[in-house]
PDB file of C-alpha atoms in Angstrom:
ATOM      1  CA  MET A   1     -32.396 -75.174-105.969  1.00 84.00           C
ATOM      2  CA  ILE A   2     -30.092 -72.249-105.238  1.00 95.00           C
ATOM      3  CA  ARG A   3     -29.489 -71.686-101.541  1.00 98.00           C
ATOM      4  CA  VAL A   4     -30.298 -68.184-100.193  1.00 99.00           C
ATOM      5  CA  GLU A   5     -28.512 -66.779 -97.122  1.00 99.00           C
ATOM      6  CA  ILE A   6     -29.930 -63.624 -95.463  1.00 99.00           C
ATOM      7  CA  CYS A   7     -27.943 -61.444 -93.105  1.00 98.00           C
ATOM      8  CA  ILE A   8     -29.936 -60.129 -90.183  1.00 97.00           C
ATOM      9  CA  GLU A   9     -29.310 -58.247 -86.961  1.00 96.00           C
ATOM     10  CA  THR A  10     -32.481 -58.662 -84.793  1.00 96.00           C
ATOM     11  CA  PRO A  11     -34.805 -61.381 -83.499  1.00 97.00           C
ATOM     12  CA  GLN A  12     -37.476 -59.909 -85.754  1.00 96.00           C
ATOM     13  CA  GLY A  13     -35.159 -60.314 -88.703  1.00 97.00           C
ATOM     14  CA  ILE A  14     -34.642 -63.992 -87.849  1.00 98.00           C
ATOM     15  CA  GLN A  15     -38.404 -64.509 -87.749  1.00 98.00           C
ATOM     16  CA  ALA A  16     -38.942 -62.689 -91.060  1.00 97.00           C
ATOM     17  CA  ALA A  17     -36.250 -64.715 -92.803  1.00 98.00           C
ATOM     18  CA  GLU A  18     -37.670 -67.939 -91.430  1.00 98.00           C
ATOM     19  CA  ALA A  19     -41.229 -67.031 -92.625  1.00 98.00           C
ATOM     20  CA  ALA A  20     -40.011 -66.056 -96.065  1.00 98.00           C
ATOM     21  CA  GLY A  21     -38.203 -69.311 -96.654  1.00 98.00           C
ATOM     22  CA  ALA A  22     -34.527 -68.450 -96.361  1.00 98.00           C
ATOM     23  CA  ASP A  23     -32.060 -71.351 -96.257  1.00 98.00           C
ATOM     24  CA  ARG A  24     -29.506 -69.965 -93.885  1.00 99.00           C
ATOM     25  CA  LEU A  25     -28.773 -66.824 -91.786  1.00 99.00           C
ATOM     26  CA  GLU A  26     -25.646 -64.709 -91.222  1.00 99.00           C
ATOM     27  CA  LEU A  27     -26.095 -63.179 -87.774  1.00 99.00           C
ATOM     28  CA  CYS A  28     -24.589 -59.740 -87.279  1.00 98.00           C
ATOM     29  CA  ALA A  29     -24.818 -56.525 -85.299  1.00 96.00           C
ATOM     30  CA  SER A  30     -24.535 -53.130 -87.021  1.00 93.00           C
ATOM     31  CA  LEU A  31     -25.191 -54.118 -90.644  1.00 92.00           C
ATOM     32  CA  ASP A  32     -24.853 -50.457 -91.604  1.00 89.00           C
ATOM     33  CA  ALA A  33     -21.182 -50.788 -90.648  1.00 91.00           C
ATOM     34  CA  GLY A  34     -20.795 -53.879 -92.764  1.00 92.00           C
ATOM     35  CA  GLY A  35     -21.662 -56.261 -89.969  1.00 95.00           C
ATOM     36  CA  LEU A  36     -20.069 -56.766 -86.483  1.00 98.00           C
ATOM     37  CA  THR A  37     -20.107 -59.518 -83.924  1.00 98.00           C
ATOM     38  CA  PRO A  38     -23.574 -60.079 -82.594  1.00 98.00           C
ATOM     39  CA  SER A  39     -24.265 -60.188 -78.838  1.00 98.00           C
ATOM     40  CA  ALA A  40     -24.129 -63.413 -76.874  1.00 97.00           C
ATOM     41  CA  GLY A  41     -27.815 -63.046 -76.278  1.00 98.00           C
ATOM     42  CA  LEU A  42     -28.668 -62.797 -79.906  1.00 98.00           C
ATOM     43  CA  MET A  43     -26.419 -65.793 -80.642  1.00 98.00           C
ATOM     44  CA  ALA A  44     -28.349 -67.798 -78.062  1.00 98.00           C
ATOM     45  CA  TYR A  45     -31.723 -66.787 -79.467  1.00 98.00           C
ATOM     46  CA  ALA A  46     -30.637 -67.698 -83.012  1.00 98.00           C
ATOM     47  CA  ALA A  47     -29.363 -71.060 -81.925  1.00 98.00           C
ATOM     48  CA  GLN A  48     -32.788 -71.901 -80.671  1.00 98.00           C
ATOM     49  CA  ARG A  49     -34.427 -71.167 -84.085  1.00 98.00           C
ATOM     50  CA  PRO A  50     -34.661 -73.736 -86.858  1.00 98.00           C
ATOM     51  CA  LEU A  51     -32.448 -72.115 -89.509  1.00 98.00           C
ATOM     52  CA  PRO A  52     -28.670 -72.811 -89.762  1.00 99.00           C
ATOM     53  CA  THR A  53     -26.942 -69.635 -88.523  1.00 99.00           C
ATOM     54  CA  LEU A  54     -23.422 -68.382 -88.753  1.00 99.00           C
ATOM     55  CA  ALA A  55     -22.203 -65.448 -86.550  1.00 99.00           C
ATOM     56  CA  MET A  56     -20.099 -62.670 -87.954  1.00 99.00           C
ATOM     57  CA  ILE A  57     -16.771 -62.488 -86.112  1.00 99.00           C
ATOM     58  CA  ARG A  58     -15.621 -58.781 -86.487  1.00 98.00           C
ATOM     59  CA  PRO A  59     -14.911 -56.747 -83.326  1.00 98.00           C
ATOM     60  CA  ARG A  60     -15.162 -53.256 -84.934  1.00 97.00           C
ATOM     61  CA  ALA A  61     -15.928 -51.352 -88.040  1.00 97.00           C
ATOM     62  CA  GLY A  62     -13.140 -50.210 -90.424  1.00 96.00           C
ATOM     63  CA  SER A  63     -10.257 -52.152 -91.834  1.00 97.00           C
ATOM     64  CA  PHE A  64      -9.753 -55.884 -91.598  1.00 98.00           C
ATOM     65  CA  ILE A  65      -6.229 -55.551 -90.166  1.00 98.00           C
ATOM     66  CA  PHE A  66      -6.394 -56.667 -86.530  1.00 98.00           C
ATOM     67  CA  ASP A  67      -3.861 -56.367 -83.695  1.00 98.00           C
ATOM     68  CA  ALA A  68      -3.065 -59.048 -81.123  1.00 98.00           C
ATOM     69  CA  GLU A  69      -5.672 -57.711 -78.672  1.00 98.00           C
ATOM     70  CA  GLU A  70      -8.408 -57.685 -81.290  1.00 98.00           C
ATOM     71  CA  ALA A  71      -7.420 -61.151 -82.385  1.00 98.00           C
ATOM     72  CA  ALA A  72      -7.829 -62.410 -78.755  1.00 98.00           C
ATOM     73  CA  VAL A  73     -11.313 -60.901 -78.640  1.00 98.00           C
ATOM     74  CA  MET A  74     -12.156 -62.610 -81.935  1.00 98.00           C
ATOM     75  CA  GLN A  75     -10.971 -65.968 -80.589  1.00 98.00           C
ATOM     76  CA  ASN A  76     -13.265 -65.616 -77.560  1.00 98.00           C
ATOM     77  CA  ASP A  77     -16.165 -64.590 -79.863  1.00 98.00           C
ATOM     78  CA  ILE A  78     -15.651 -67.779 -81.880  1.00 98.00           C
ATOM     79  CA  ARG A  79     -15.710 -69.767 -78.672  1.00 98.00           C
ATOM     80  CA  ALA A  80     -18.957 -68.048 -77.738  1.00 98.00           C
ATOM     81  CA  ALA A  81     -20.549 -68.870 -81.025  1.00 98.00           C
ATOM     82  CA  ARG A  82     -19.522 -72.432 -80.610  1.00 98.00           C
ATOM     83  CA  ALA A  83     -20.802 -72.615 -77.024  1.00 98.00           C
ATOM     84  CA  ALA A  84     -24.132 -71.092 -78.177  1.00 98.00           C
ATOM     85  CA  GLY A  85     -24.710 -73.925 -80.561  1.00 98.00           C
ATOM     86  CA  LEU A  86     -24.560 -71.961 -83.797  1.00 99.00           C
ATOM     87  CA  THR A  87     -23.817 -73.562 -87.112  1.00 99.00           C
ATOM     88  CA  GLY A  88     -20.693 -71.662 -87.782  1.00 99.00           C
ATOM     89  CA  VAL A  89     -18.865 -68.367 -88.012  1.00 99.00           C
ATOM     90  CA  VAL A  90     -18.017 -65.723 -90.685  1.00 99.00           C
ATOM     91  CA  MET A  91     -14.525 -64.301 -90.352  1.00 99.00           C
ATOM     92  CA  GLY A  92     -11.632 -62.783 -92.283  1.00 98.00           C
ATOM     93  CA  ALA A  93      -8.439 -60.772 -91.690  1.00 98.00           C
ATOM     94  CA  LEU A  94      -5.821 -58.981 -93.820  1.00 98.00           C
ATOM     95  CA  ARG A  95      -2.224 -58.123 -93.506  1.00 98.00           C
ATOM     96  CA  PRO A  96      -1.119 -54.522 -94.437  1.00 97.00           C
ATOM     97  CA  ASP A  97       0.178 -55.765 -97.815  1.00 96.00           C
ATOM     98  CA  ARG A  98      -3.413 -56.801 -98.763  1.00 96.00           C
ATOM     99  CA  HIS A  99      -2.864 -60.554 -98.436  1.00 98.00           C
ATOM    100  CA  LEU A 100      -5.016 -62.541 -96.117  1.00 99.00           C
ATOM    101  CA  ASP A 101      -3.602 -62.937 -92.628  1.00 99.00           C
ATOM    102  CA  HIS A 102      -2.976 -66.648 -92.888  1.00 98.00           C
ATOM    103  CA  GLU A 103      -1.451 -67.032 -89.424  1.00 98.00           C
ATOM    104  CA  LEU A 104      -4.402 -65.364 -87.682  1.00 98.00           C
ATOM    105  CA  LEU A 105      -6.985 -67.196 -89.815  1.00 99.00           C
ATOM    106  CA  LEU A 106      -5.372 -70.576 -89.131  1.00 98.00           C
ATOM    107  CA  ARG A 107      -5.634 -69.936 -85.408  1.00 98.00           C
ATOM    108  CA  GLN A 108      -9.221 -68.973 -85.785  1.00 98.00           C
ATOM    109  CA  CYS A 109      -9.981 -72.079 -87.803  1.00 98.00           C
ATOM    110  CA  ASP A 110      -8.441 -74.141 -85.010  1.00 97.00           C
ATOM    111  CA  ALA A 111     -10.758 -72.368 -82.554  1.00 97.00           C
ATOM    112  CA  CYS A 112     -13.789 -73.279 -84.666  1.00 98.00           C
ATOM    113  CA  GLY A 113     -13.574 -76.968 -84.110  1.00 97.00           C
ATOM    114  CA  PRO A 114     -16.532 -78.511 -86.043  1.00 97.00           C
ATOM    115  CA  LEU A 115     -18.128 -75.183 -86.942  1.00 98.00           C
ATOM    116  CA  GLU A 116     -18.701 -74.180 -90.514  1.00 99.00           C
ATOM    117  CA  ARG A 117     -16.445 -71.316 -91.606  1.00 99.00           C
ATOM    118  CA  THR A 118     -17.277 -68.647 -94.080  1.00 99.00           C
ATOM    119  CA  LEU A 119     -14.417 -66.348 -95.269  1.00 99.00           C
ATOM    120  CA  HIS A 120     -16.073 -62.901 -95.618  1.00 98.00           C
ATOM    121  CA  ARG A 121     -15.470 -60.017 -97.974  1.00 98.00           C
ATOM    122  CA  ALA A 122     -12.080 -59.140 -96.677  1.00 98.00           C
ATOM    123  CA  PHE A 123     -11.306 -61.602 -99.491  1.00 99.00           C
ATOM    124  CA  ASP A 124     -12.474 -58.971-101.966  1.00 98.00           C
ATOM    125  CA  LEU A 125      -9.647 -56.648-100.882  1.00 98.00           C
ATOM    126  CA  THR A 126      -6.876 -59.153-101.526  1.00 98.00           C
ATOM    127  CA  GLN A 127      -4.264 -58.763-104.284  1.00 97.00           C
ATOM    128  CA  ASP A 128      -4.571 -62.290-105.656  1.00 98.00           C
ATOM    129  CA  PRO A 129      -7.981 -63.779-104.961  1.00 98.00           C
ATOM    130  CA  PHE A 130      -7.225 -66.975-106.929  1.00 98.00           C
ATOM    131  CA  ALA A 131      -4.249 -67.744-104.713  1.00 98.00           C
ATOM    132  CA  GLU A 132      -6.154 -66.851-101.579  1.00 99.00           C
ATOM    133  CA  LEU A 133      -8.927 -69.229-102.751  1.00 99.00           C
ATOM    134  CA  GLU A 134      -6.405 -72.118-102.524  1.00 99.00           C
ATOM    135  CA  PHE A 135      -5.386 -70.959 -99.051  1.00 99.00           C
ATOM    136  CA  ALA A 136      -9.073 -70.896 -97.910  1.00 99.00           C
ATOM    137  CA  ILE A 137      -9.504 -74.467 -99.182  1.00 99.00           C
ATOM    138  CA  SER A 138      -6.400 -75.734 -97.436  1.00 98.00           C
ATOM    139  CA  ALA A 139      -7.434 -73.929 -94.193  1.00 98.00           C
ATOM    140  CA  GLY A 140     -10.796 -75.743 -94.151  1.00 98.00           C
ATOM    141  CA  PHE A 141     -13.144 -72.872 -94.969  1.00 99.00           C
ATOM    142  CA  THR A 142     -16.634 -74.058 -95.956  1.00 98.00           C
ATOM    143  CA  ARG A 143     -17.373 -71.087 -98.306  1.00 99.00           C
ATOM    144  CA  ILE A 144     -16.150 -67.646 -99.421  1.00 99.00           C
ATOM    145  CA  LEU A 145     -18.639 -64.700 -99.364  1.00 99.00           C
ATOM    146  CA  THR A 146     -17.477 -62.525-102.265  1.00 99.00           C
ATOM    147  CA  SER A 147     -18.646 -59.925-104.727  1.00 99.00           C
ATOM    148  CA  GLY A 148     -15.852 -60.826-107.204  1.00 98.00           C
ATOM    149  CA  GLN A 149     -13.753 -57.970-105.947  1.00 98.00           C
ATOM    150  CA  LYS A 150     -16.185 -55.332-107.204  1.00 98.00           C
ATOM    151  CA  PRO A 151     -18.704 -53.207-105.227  1.00 98.00           C
ATOM    152  CA  THR A 152     -21.562 -55.554-106.185  1.00 98.00           C
ATOM    153  CA  ALA A 153     -21.740 -59.229-107.188  1.00 98.00           C
ATOM    154  CA  PRO A 154     -23.294 -58.401-110.613  1.00 98.00           C
ATOM    155  CA  GLU A 155     -20.345 -56.104-111.371  1.00 98.00           C
ATOM    156  CA  GLY A 156     -17.977 -58.890-110.302  1.00 99.00           C
ATOM    157  CA  ALA A 157     -19.649 -61.653-112.264  1.00 99.00           C
ATOM    158  CA  ASP A 158     -16.557 -62.401-114.449  1.00 99.00           C
ATOM    159  CA  CYS A 159     -14.394 -62.850-111.392  1.00 99.00           C
ATOM    160  CA  LEU A 160     -17.081 -64.954-109.583  1.00 99.00           C
ATOM    161  CA  ALA A 161     -17.342 -67.252-112.595  1.00 99.00           C
ATOM    162  CA  ARG A 162     -13.557 -67.779-112.515  1.00 99.00           C
ATOM    163  CA  LEU A 163     -13.641 -68.407-108.793  1.00 99.00           C
ATOM    164  CA  GLN A 164     -16.524 -70.815-109.156  1.00 99.00           C
ATOM    165  CA  LYS A 165     -14.633 -72.707-111.799  1.00 99.00           C
ATOM    166  CA  GLN A 166     -11.431 -72.880-109.857  1.00 99.00           C
ATOM    167  CA  ALA A 167     -13.182 -73.974-106.635  1.00 99.00           C
ATOM    168  CA  ALA A 168     -14.592 -76.984-108.475  1.00 98.00           C
ATOM    169  CA  GLY A 169     -16.757 -78.033-105.562  1.00 97.00           C
ATOM    170  CA  ARG A 170     -13.911 -77.945-102.997  1.00 98.00           C
ATOM    171  CA  LEU A 171     -15.690 -75.097-101.256  1.00 98.00           C
ATOM    172  CA  VAL A 172     -18.769 -72.931-101.987  1.00 99.00           C
ATOM    173  CA  ILE A 173     -18.575 -69.508-103.651  1.00 99.00           C
ATOM    174  CA  LEU A 174     -21.333 -67.461-101.983  1.00 99.00           C
ATOM    175  CA  ALA A 175     -22.107 -64.478-104.160  1.00 99.00           C
ATOM    176  CA  GLY A 176     -23.078 -61.377-102.122  1.00 98.00           C
ATOM    177  CA  SER A 177     -23.452 -57.571-102.309  1.00 98.00           C
ATOM    178  CA  GLY A 178     -26.151 -55.946-104.364  1.00 97.00           C
ATOM    179  CA  VAL A 179     -27.992 -59.204-104.996  1.00 98.00           C
ATOM    180  CA  LYS A 180     -31.610 -58.685-105.602  1.00 98.00           C
ATOM    181  CA  ALA A 181     -34.672 -60.393-107.155  1.00 98.00           C
ATOM    182  CA  GLY A 182     -34.180 -58.348-110.302  1.00 97.00           C
ATOM    183  CA  ASN A 183     -30.572 -59.444-110.957  1.00 98.00           C
ATOM    184  CA  VAL A 184     -30.109 -62.741-109.207  1.00 98.00           C
ATOM    185  CA  ALA A 185     -31.205 -65.011-112.073  1.00 97.00           C
ATOM    186  CA  ALA A 186     -28.719 -63.399-114.535  1.00 97.00           C
ATOM    187  CA  LEU A 187     -26.006 -63.533-111.835  1.00 98.00           C
ATOM    188  CA  ILE A 188     -26.496 -67.281-111.354  1.00 98.00           C
ATOM    189  CA  ARG A 189     -26.496 -67.978-115.086  1.00 97.00           C
ATOM    190  CA  GLN A 190     -23.350 -65.875-115.602  1.00 98.00           C
ATOM    191  CA  THR A 191     -21.345 -67.324-112.727  1.00 98.00           C
ATOM    192  CA  GLY A 192     -22.626 -70.848-112.002  1.00 98.00           C
ATOM    193  CA  VAL A 193     -22.819 -70.067-108.253  1.00 98.00           C
ATOM    194  CA  THR A 194     -25.092 -72.234-106.193  1.00 98.00           C
ATOM    195  CA  GLU A 195     -25.468 -69.904-103.164  1.00 99.00           C
ATOM    196  CA  VAL A 196     -26.370 -66.267-102.870  1.00 99.00           C
ATOM    197  CA  HIS A 197     -26.304 -63.749 -99.980  1.00 99.00           C
ATOM    198  CA  ALA A 198     -28.435 -60.658 -99.439  1.00 98.00           C
ATOM    199  CA  SER A 199     -29.760 -58.411 -96.668  1.00 96.00           C
ATOM    200  CA  CYS A 200     -33.241 -57.624 -98.086  1.00 97.00           C
ATOM    201  CA  ARG A 201     -33.874 -54.662 -95.783  1.00 93.00           C
ATOM    202  CA  LYS A 202     -36.332 -51.743 -95.984  1.00 90.00           C
ATOM    203  CA  PRO A 203     -36.790 -48.502 -94.085  1.00 79.00           C
ATOM    204  CA  SER A 204     -39.171 -48.416 -91.142  1.00 71.00           C
ATOM    205  CA  VAL A 205     -40.769 -45.445 -89.370  1.00 65.00           C
ATOM    206  CA  ALA A 206     -38.569 -43.619 -86.859  1.00 63.00           C
ATOM    207  CA  ASP A 207     -39.868 -42.185 -83.652  1.00 65.00           C
ATOM    208  CA  PRO A 208     -39.486 -38.313 -84.050  1.00 65.00           C
ATOM    209  CA  GLU A 209     -38.272 -37.931 -80.433  1.00 67.00           C
ATOM    210  CA  ASP A 210     -35.740 -40.676 -80.820  1.00 66.00           C
ATOM    211  CA  ALA A 211     -34.540 -39.122 -84.098  1.00 63.00           C
ATOM    212  CA  ALA A 212     -34.271 -35.709 -82.558  1.00 64.00           C
ATOM    213  CA  LEU A 213     -31.736 -37.036 -80.036  1.00 63.00           C
ATOM    214  CA  GLY A 214     -29.794 -39.020 -82.658  1.00 65.00           C
ATOM    215  CA  PHE A 215     -31.276 -42.420 -81.938  1.00 62.00           C
ATOM    216  CA  GLY A 216     -32.758 -44.446 -84.819  1.00 59.00           C
ATOM    217  CA  SER A 217     -32.907 -41.628 -87.308  1.00 58.00           C
ATOM    218  CA  GLN A 218     -33.263 -44.086 -90.222  1.00 58.00           C
ATOM    219  CA  PRO A 219     -34.149 -47.538 -88.925  1.00 72.00           C
ATOM    220  CA  VAL A 220     -34.285 -50.470 -91.317  1.00 84.00           C
ATOM    221  CA  VAL A 221     -35.876 -53.875 -90.909  1.00 91.00           C
ATOM    222  CA  THR A 222     -35.705 -57.250 -92.700  1.00 96.00           C
ATOM    223  CA  ASP A 223     -38.162 -57.302 -95.590  1.00 96.00           C
ATOM    224  CA  ALA A 224     -39.798 -60.780 -95.812  1.00 97.00           C
ATOM    225  CA  ASP A 225     -41.485 -59.872 -99.175  1.00 98.00           C
ATOM    226  CA  ALA A 226     -38.120 -58.974-100.640  1.00 98.00           C
ATOM    227  CA  ILE A 227     -36.734 -62.310 -99.439  1.00 98.00           C
ATOM    228  CA  ARG A 228     -39.631 -64.143-101.032  1.00 98.00           C
ATOM    229  CA  ALA A 229     -39.062 -62.315-104.278  1.00 98.00           C
ATOM    230  CA  LEU A 230     -35.418 -63.159-104.208  1.00 98.00           C
ATOM    231  CA  ILE A 231     -36.021 -66.836-103.632  1.00 98.00           C
ATOM    232  CA  ALA A 232     -38.645 -66.956-106.325  1.00 97.00           C
ATOM    233  CA  ALA A 233     -36.228 -65.424-108.818  1.00 97.00           C
ATOM    234  CA  THR A 234     -33.597 -68.040-107.963  1.00 96.00           C
ATOM    235  CA  ARG A 235     -36.059 -70.793-108.766  1.00 89.00           C
ATOM    236  CA  GLN A 236     -36.257 -69.557-112.358  1.00 83.00           C
ATOM    237  CA  THR A 237     -32.713 -70.705-113.007  1.00 72.00           C
ATOM    238  CA  GLY A 238     -33.313 -74.427-112.578  1.00 57.00           C
ATOM    239  CA  SER A 239     -29.895 -74.858-111.052  1.00 46.00           C
ATOM    240  CA  GLN A 240     -29.079 -77.385-108.359  1.00 45.00           C
ATOM    241  CA  PRO A 241     -26.670 -76.845-105.420  1.00 43.00           C
ATOM    242  CA  ALA A 242     -23.317 -78.558-105.392  1.00 39.00           C
TER     243      ALA A 242
END
């Protein structure tokens, strides 16, 4: 079976993903900003739940180029995820020349200890993803979350297939961005990936008074039905995880 990872940002999202049958969670704050480091309280809550959970390590929205102060914050956030008892972390960093920041990422990997490590979609902004794949393997990353350097994974299917072939089981290529029940089976067939990543969110009803003051004008929640549909679609492929 294909493994399905769901990114969530609330305790309710964790519960919905569990009920729908997700295999793993990516724990974030501010998914609308691409995902930021979750709070210590949310990490602690997730660690008590049954699903394997990896925390996003990203101190702010915007670019993936981090200065020394931000790097220090990220190191402490990795330690917090480890202390909370989470499965792992999701991290990435770039240099101004659009190569991965190897020095920073190696320091972060050292801070991880036994934690699983996912290299996030900063990878999709690199100049040479195939060379950076080899770095990720040598640095000890567990997997790479990638859309194949395109806005969505279906658009990046050709690159994903090349990455999957080059990885050859040395790490997992986790296909993410724009992955839905309606396209996941074709994506798996085209690329050979064994893990997929999605948010599966839907709009919820905003309180008019909150919206009037700029709070929660367009809230979204994790959609358990969409997760179930995504999982069901992956089962049609007959693939087995590496």
